[in-house]
Short mmCIF file of C-alpha atoms in Angstrom, two decimals:
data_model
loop_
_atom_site.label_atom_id
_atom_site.label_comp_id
_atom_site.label_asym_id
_atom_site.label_seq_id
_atom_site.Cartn_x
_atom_site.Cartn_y
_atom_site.Cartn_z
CA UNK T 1 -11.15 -28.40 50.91
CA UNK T 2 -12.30 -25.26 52.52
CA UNK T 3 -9.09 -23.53 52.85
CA UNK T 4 -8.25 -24.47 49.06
CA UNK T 5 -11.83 -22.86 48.42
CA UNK T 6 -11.07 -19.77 50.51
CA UNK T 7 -7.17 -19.32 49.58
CA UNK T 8 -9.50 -19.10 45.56
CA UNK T 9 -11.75 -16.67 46.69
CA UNK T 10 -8.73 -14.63 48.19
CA UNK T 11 -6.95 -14.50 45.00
CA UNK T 12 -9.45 -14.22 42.84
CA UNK T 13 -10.59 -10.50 44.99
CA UNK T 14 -6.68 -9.87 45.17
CA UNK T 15 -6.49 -10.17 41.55
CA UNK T 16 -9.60 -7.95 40.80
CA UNK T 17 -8.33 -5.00 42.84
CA UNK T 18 -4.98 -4.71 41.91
CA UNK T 19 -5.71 -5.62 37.47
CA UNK T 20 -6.79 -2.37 35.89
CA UNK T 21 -10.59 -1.46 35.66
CA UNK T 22 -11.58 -2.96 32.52
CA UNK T 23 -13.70 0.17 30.24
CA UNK T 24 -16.67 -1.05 28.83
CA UNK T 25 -16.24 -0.74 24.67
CA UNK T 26 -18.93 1.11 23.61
CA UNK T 27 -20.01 1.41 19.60
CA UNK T 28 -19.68 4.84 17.76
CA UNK T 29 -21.28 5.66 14.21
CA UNK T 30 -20.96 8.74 12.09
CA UNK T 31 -23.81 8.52 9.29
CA UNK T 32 -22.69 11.86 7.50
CA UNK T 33 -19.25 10.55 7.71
CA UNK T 34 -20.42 6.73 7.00
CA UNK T 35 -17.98 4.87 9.20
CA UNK T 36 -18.20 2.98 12.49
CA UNK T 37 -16.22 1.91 15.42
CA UNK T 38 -16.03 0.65 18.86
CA UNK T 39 -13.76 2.20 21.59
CA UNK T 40 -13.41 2.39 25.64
CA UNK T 41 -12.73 5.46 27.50
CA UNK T 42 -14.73 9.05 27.11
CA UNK T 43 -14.74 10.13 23.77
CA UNK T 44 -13.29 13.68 23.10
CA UNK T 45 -13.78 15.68 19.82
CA UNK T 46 -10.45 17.75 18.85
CA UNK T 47 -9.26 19.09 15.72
CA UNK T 48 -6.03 18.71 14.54
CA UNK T 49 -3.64 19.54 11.61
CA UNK T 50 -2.27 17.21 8.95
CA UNK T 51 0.48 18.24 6.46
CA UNK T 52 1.30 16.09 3.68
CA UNK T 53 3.82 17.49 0.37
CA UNK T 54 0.62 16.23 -2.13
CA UNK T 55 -1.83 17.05 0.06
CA UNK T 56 -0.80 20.45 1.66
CA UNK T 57 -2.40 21.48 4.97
CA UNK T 58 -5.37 20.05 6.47
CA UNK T 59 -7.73 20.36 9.11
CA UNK T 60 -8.29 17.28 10.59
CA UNK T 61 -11.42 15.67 12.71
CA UNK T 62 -9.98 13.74 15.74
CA UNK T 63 -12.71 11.37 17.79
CA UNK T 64 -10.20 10.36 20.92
CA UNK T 65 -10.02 7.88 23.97
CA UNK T 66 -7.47 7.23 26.45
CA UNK T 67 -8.22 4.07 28.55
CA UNK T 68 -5.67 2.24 30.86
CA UNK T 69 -2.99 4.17 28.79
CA UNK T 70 -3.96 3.25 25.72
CA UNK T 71 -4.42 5.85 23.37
CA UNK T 72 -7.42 5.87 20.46
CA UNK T 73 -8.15 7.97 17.55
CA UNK T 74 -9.94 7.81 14.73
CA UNK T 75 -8.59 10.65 12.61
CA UNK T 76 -10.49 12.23 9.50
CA UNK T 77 -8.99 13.99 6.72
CA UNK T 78 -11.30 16.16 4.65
CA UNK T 79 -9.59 15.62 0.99
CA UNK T 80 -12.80 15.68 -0.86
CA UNK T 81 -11.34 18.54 -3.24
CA UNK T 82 -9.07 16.62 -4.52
CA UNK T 83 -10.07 12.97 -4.43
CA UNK T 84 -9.16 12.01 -7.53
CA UNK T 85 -6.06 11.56 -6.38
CA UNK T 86 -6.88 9.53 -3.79
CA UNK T 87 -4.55 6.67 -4.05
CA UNK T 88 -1.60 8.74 -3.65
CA UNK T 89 -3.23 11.03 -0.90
CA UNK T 90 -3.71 7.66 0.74
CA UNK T 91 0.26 5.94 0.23
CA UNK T 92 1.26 9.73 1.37
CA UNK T 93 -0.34 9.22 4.83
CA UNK T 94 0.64 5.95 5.10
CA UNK T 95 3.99 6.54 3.96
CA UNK T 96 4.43 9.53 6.72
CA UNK T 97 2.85 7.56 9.40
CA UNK T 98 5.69 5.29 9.40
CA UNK T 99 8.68 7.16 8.17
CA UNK T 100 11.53 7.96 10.62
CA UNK T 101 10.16 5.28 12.85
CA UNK T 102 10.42 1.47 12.78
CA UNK T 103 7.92 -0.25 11.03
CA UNK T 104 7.08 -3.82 13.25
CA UNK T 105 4.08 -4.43 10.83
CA UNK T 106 3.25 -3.38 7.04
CA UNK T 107 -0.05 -5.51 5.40
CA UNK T 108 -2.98 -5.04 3.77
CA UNK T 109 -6.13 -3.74 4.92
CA UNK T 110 -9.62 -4.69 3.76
CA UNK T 111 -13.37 -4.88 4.72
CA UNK T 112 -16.11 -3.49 3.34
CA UNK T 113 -15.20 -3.66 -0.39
CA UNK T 114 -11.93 -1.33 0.96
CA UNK T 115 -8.93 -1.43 0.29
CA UNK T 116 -6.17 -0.08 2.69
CA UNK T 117 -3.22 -0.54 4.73
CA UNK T 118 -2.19 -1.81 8.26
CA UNK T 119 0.74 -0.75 9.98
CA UNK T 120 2.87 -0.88 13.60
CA UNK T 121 5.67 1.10 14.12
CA UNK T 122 7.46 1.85 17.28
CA UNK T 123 7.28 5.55 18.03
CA UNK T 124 11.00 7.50 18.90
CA UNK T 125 12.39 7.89 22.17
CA UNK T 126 10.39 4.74 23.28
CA UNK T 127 7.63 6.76 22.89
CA UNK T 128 5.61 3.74 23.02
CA UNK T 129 3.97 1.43 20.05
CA UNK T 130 0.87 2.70 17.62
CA UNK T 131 -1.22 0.16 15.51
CA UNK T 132 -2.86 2.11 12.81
CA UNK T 133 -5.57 1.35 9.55
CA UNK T 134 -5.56 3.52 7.08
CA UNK T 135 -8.72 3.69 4.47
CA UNK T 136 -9.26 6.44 1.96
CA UNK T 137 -13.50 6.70 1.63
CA UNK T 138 -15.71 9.49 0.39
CA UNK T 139 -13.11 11.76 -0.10
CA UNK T 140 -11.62 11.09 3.40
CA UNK T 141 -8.56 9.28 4.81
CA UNK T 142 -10.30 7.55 7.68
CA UNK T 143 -7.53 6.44 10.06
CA UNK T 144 -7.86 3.73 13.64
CA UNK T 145 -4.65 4.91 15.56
CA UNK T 146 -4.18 2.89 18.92
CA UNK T 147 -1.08 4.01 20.97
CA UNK T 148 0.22 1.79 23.93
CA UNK T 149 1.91 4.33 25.75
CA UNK T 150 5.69 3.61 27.90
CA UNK T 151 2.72 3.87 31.17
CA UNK T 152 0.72 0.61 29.96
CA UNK T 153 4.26 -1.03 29.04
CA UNK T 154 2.23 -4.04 27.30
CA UNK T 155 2.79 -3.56 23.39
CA UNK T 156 1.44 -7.31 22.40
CA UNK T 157 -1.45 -5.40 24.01
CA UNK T 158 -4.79 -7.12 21.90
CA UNK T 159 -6.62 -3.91 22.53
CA UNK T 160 -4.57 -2.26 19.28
CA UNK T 161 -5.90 -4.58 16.94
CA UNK T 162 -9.41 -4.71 18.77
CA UNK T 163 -9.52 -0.97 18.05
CA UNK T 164 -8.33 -0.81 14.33
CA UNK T 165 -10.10 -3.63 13.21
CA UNK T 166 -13.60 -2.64 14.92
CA UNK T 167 -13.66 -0.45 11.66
CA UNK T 168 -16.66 -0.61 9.00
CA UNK T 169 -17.58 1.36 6.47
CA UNK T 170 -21.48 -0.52 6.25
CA UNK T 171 -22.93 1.22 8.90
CA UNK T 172 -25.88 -1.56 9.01
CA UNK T 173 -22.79 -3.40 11.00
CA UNK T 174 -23.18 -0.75 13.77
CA UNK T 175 -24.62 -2.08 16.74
CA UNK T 176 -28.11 -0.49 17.54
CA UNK T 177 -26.63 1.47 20.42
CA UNK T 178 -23.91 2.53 18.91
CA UNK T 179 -23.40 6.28 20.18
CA UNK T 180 -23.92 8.89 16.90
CA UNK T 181 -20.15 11.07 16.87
CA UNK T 182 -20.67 14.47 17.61
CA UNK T 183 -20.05 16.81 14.33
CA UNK T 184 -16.74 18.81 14.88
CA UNK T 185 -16.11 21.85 16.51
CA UNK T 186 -16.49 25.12 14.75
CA UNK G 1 54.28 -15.12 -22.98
CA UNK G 2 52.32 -15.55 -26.34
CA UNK G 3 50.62 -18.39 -25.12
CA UNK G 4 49.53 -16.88 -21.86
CA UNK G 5 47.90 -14.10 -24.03
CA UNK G 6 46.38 -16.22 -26.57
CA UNK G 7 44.75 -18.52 -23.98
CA UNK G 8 43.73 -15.76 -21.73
CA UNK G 9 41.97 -13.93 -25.28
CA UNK G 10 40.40 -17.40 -26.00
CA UNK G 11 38.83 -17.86 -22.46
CA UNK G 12 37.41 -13.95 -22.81
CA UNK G 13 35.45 -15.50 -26.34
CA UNK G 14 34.97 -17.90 -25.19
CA UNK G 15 32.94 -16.92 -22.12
CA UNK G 16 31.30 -13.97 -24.21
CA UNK G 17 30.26 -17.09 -26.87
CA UNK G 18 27.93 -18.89 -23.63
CA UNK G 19 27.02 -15.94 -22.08
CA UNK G 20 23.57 -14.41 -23.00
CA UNK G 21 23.34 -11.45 -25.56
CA UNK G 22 23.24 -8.61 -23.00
CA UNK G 23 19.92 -6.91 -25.21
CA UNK G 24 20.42 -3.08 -25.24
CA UNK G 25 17.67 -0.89 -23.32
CA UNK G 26 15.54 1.95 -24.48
CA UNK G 27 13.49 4.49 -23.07
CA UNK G 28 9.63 4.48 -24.38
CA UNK G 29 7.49 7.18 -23.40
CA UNK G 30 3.61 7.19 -24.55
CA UNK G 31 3.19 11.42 -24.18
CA UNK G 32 -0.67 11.08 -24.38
CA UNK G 33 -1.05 8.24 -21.22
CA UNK G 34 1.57 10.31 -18.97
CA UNK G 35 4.45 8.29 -18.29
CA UNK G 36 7.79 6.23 -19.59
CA UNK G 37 9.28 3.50 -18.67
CA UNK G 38 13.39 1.33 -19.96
CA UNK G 39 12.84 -1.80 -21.29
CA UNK G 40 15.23 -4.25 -23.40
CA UNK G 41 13.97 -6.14 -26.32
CA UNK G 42 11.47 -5.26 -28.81
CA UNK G 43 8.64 -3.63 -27.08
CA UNK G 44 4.66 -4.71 -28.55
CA UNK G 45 1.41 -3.27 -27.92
CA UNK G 46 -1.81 -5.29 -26.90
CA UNK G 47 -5.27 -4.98 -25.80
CA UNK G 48 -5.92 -6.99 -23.15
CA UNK G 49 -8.72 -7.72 -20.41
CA UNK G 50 -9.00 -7.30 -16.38
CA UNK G 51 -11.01 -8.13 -13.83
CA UNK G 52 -11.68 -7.36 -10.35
CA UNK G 53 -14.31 -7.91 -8.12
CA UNK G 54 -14.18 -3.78 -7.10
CA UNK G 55 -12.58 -2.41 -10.17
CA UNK G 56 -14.90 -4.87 -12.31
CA UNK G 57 -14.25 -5.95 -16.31
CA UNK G 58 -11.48 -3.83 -17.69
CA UNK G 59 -9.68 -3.39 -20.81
CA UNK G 60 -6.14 -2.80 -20.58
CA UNK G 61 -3.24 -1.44 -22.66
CA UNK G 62 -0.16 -3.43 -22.77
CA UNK G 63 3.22 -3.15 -23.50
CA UNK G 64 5.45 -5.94 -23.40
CA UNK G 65 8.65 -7.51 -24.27
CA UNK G 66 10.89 -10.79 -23.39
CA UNK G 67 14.31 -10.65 -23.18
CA UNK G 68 16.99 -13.30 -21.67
CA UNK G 69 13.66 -15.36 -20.28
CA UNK G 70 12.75 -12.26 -18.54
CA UNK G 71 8.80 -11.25 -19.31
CA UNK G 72 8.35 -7.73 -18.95
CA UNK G 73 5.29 -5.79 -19.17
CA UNK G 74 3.35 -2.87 -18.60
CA UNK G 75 -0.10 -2.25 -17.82
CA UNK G 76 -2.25 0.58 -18.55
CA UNK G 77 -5.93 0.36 -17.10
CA UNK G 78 -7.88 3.36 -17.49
CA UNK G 79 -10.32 4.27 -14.31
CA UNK G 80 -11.09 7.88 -15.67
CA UNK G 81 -14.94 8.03 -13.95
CA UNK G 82 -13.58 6.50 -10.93
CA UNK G 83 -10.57 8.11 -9.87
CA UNK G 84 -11.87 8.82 -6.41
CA UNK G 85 -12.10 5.42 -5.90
CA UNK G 86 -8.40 4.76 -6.68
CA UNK G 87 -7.18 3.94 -3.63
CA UNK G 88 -8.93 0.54 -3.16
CA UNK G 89 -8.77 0.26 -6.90
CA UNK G 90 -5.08 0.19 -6.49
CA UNK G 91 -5.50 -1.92 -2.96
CA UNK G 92 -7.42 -4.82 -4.84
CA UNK G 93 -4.74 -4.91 -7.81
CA UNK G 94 -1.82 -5.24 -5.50
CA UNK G 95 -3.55 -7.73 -3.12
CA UNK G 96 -4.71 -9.92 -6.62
CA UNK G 97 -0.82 -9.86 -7.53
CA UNK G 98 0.23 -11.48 -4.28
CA UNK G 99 -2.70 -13.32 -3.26
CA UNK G 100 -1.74 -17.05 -3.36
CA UNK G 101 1.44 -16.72 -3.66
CA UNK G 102 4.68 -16.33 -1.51
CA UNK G 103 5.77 -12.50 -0.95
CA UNK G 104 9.06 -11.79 -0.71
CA UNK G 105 8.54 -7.65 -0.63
CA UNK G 106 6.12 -5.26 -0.38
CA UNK G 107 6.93 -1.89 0.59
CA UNK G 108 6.18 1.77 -0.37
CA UNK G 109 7.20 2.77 -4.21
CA UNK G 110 7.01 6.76 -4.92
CA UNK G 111 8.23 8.72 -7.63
CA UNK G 112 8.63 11.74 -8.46
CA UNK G 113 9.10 14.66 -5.35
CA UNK G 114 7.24 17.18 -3.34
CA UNK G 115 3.56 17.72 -4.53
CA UNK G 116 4.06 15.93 -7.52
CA UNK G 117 4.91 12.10 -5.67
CA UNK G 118 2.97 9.41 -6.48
CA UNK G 119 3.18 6.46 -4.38
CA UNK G 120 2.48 3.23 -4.83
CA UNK G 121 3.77 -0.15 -4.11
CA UNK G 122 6.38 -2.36 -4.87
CA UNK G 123 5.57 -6.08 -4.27
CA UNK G 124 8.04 -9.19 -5.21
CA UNK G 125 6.43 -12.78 -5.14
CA UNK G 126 7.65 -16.26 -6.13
CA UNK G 127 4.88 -17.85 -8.55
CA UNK G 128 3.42 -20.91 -7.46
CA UNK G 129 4.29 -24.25 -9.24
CA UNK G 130 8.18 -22.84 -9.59
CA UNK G 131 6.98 -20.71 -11.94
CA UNK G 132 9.27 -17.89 -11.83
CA UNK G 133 9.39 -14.79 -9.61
CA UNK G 134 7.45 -11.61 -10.17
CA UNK G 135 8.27 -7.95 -9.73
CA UNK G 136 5.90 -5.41 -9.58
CA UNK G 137 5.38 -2.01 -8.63
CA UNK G 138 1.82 -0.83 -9.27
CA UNK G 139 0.69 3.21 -9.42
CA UNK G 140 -2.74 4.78 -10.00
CA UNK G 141 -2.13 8.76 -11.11
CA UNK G 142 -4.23 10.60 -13.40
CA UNK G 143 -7.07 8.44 -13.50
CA UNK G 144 -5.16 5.44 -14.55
CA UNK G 145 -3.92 2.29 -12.91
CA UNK G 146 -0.50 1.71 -14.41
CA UNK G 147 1.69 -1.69 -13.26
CA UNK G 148 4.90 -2.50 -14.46
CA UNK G 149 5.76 -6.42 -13.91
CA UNK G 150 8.88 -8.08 -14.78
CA UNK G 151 8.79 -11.76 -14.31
CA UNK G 152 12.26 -13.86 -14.11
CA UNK G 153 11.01 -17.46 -15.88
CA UNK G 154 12.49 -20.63 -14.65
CA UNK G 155 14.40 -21.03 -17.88
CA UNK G 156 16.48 -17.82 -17.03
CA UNK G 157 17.13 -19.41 -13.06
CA UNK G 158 18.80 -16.13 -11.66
CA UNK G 159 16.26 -14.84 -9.57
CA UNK G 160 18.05 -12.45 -7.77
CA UNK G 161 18.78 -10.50 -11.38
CA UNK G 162 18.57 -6.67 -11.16
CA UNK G 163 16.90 -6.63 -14.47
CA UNK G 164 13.40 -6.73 -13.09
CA UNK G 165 13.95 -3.79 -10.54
CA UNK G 166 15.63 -2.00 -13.06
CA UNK G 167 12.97 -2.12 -15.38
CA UNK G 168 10.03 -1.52 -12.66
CA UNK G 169 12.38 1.38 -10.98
CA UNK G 170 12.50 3.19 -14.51
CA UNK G 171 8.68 4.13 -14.28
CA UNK G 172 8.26 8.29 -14.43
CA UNK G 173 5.17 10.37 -14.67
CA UNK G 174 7.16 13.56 -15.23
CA UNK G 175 7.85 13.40 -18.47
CA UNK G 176 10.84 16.36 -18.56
CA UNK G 177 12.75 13.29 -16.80
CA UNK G 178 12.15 11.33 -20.33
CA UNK G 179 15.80 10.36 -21.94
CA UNK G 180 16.13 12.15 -25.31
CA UNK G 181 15.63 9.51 -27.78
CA UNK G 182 12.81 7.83 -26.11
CA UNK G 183 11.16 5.72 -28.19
CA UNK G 184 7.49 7.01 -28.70
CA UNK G 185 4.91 4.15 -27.92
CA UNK G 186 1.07 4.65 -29.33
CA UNK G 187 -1.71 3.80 -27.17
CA UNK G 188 -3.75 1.00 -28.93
CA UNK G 189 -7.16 1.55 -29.77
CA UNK G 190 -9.58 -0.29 -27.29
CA UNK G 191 -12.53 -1.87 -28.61
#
């Protein structure tokens, strides 16, 4: 009995040590933006470039996260001059997310009186697997990207769809602590 | 010899006597909404009425025809004031066309090119109760939600008939791509 106890004890500390470190998912809100999320990791603020044939260049506002080699982003696309064409701004990004590269995962998206699209592809060169929501809000593509990179190996990885679907667009859903996003870099 | 000929011309009428009268198709184009579209049969113009929970009570413009037990049927919803709010508009109408039923497609739809594309979708669903099997491809440009549906009735039984992908395929916003001879289509009044 007290060997079977110990041998427990033993495996359970083996088992501990050699898993990886588990990040604690913290919540993030942007009020000016009016979206919220939950991620692990330490967040980063980059800016990036979109290019779309409607939508032409844009600047883009990336809040990122890279935990157990798992990457997250929730990308922002500034289209507010021209959201009146927002439904095709919206099936552009979608629609270049995916081509080239083999779409595991196509449905719809919704929450929040929203409606957008889910997708999974499998990125070239086994460049590992990306779940992605795509919402077009306020003038704004608001996009949950969550890349399981070749390193983390585990693409029915739950963490994806943990990440895209922490999404809402009623910030009252926010939990209290949830961490206000930094505004972007000039 | 003769014989051979004569039964092999009777056969021919014979089959063209039970086959269905393969209706011609026309181009319609309706300058003042933006877009044209091939039907067969004779097309008619409606009013009619939609309603979603996000897009809320609607009247819509609709042009429609049946040919060979083949429904098909445009839809023109106008969303002017709300535009920016197309997206999920056009999210809500899609999802109501499949919801409850079985889906058989739904993948990207674009036409046109370059910075003139407009993408939608292109959904394909089996009605419930065996009642037929639906093609649509749905589009909001310019304001306006605009769905083209083409439903293949039990009565007609060849569901896998190109007609309904022809007819939703035809839809184009640039109107220098309109055959010459389109048929011009008014845009009832709405009450």
């Amino acid at each position: 009995m007290r060997v079977t106890a110990l041998a427990t004890l033993v495996g359970a500390a083996l088992a501990t040590t050699t898993g990886p470190a588990l990040a604690v998912w913290h919540g993030y809100i942007s009020h000016p933006l009016g979206f919220a999320f939950a991620a692990p990791g330490e967040l980063k603020v980059e800016k990036g470039t979109y290019r779309g044939a409607v939508a032409g260049t844009r600047d883009t506002l990336v809040y990122r996260f890279v935990d157990d080699n798992i990457e997250y982003k929730a990308v922002v696309i500034d289209l507010t001059d021209n959201a009146n064409d927002a439904a095709t701004l919206l099936g552009e990004a979608e629609y270049n997310f995916q081509d080239g590269k083999k779409l595991l995962m196509d449905t719809f998206g919704r929450l929040d009186r929203q409606y957008g699209r889910k997708l999974t592809i499998d990125l070239a060169n086994n460049g590992g697997r990306t779940t992605a929501g795509f919402y077009f809000i306020n003038g704004r593509i608001v996009s949950l990207q969550a890349t399981v990179l070749p390193a983390n190996g585990d693409y029915e990885s739950p963490e994806m769809a943990r990440f895209v679907d922490s999404i809402t667009f009623f910030t009252v859903r926010a939990p209290d602590d949830a961490i206000e996003l930094p505004v972007p870099p000039k | 010899m003769h014989t051979r000929v004569l039964s092999t011309l009777a056969g021919v009428a014979l089959t063209l006597a039970v086959m269905p009268a393969q209706a011609d198709w026309r181009s319609y184009v309706n300058r003042e909404l933006g877009f044209s579209f091939m039907a067969p049969g004779e097309i008619k113009a409606a009013v009619g009425t939609f309603r979603g929970a996000i897009a809320g009570p609607r009247q819509t413009i609709i042009y429609r025809s049946v040919e060979d037990n083949i429904e098909y049927k445009v839809t023109v919803t106008n969303f002017v004031q709300a535009a920016a709010e197309g997206a999920t508009i056009l999210g809500e109408r899609q999802y109501m066309f499949q919801d409850g039923k079985k889906v058989l497609l739904d993948t990207f739809a674009r036409v046109e090119s370059g910075k003139d594309t407009v993408y939608g979708r292109k959904l394909v669903v089996d009605l419930p109760d065996n009642k037929g099997r639906a093609t649509g491809v749905f589009y909001f440009t310019k304001g306006r939600l605009i769905a083209l549906e083409a439903t293949v009735l039990p009565t007609h039984g060849n569901f896998a008939s190109p007609d309904p992908s022809r007819f939703v395929d035809s839809i184009a916003f640039a109107l220098s791509r309109t055959e010459s001879g389109a048929v011009e289509i008014k845009t009832p009044a709405l009450e």
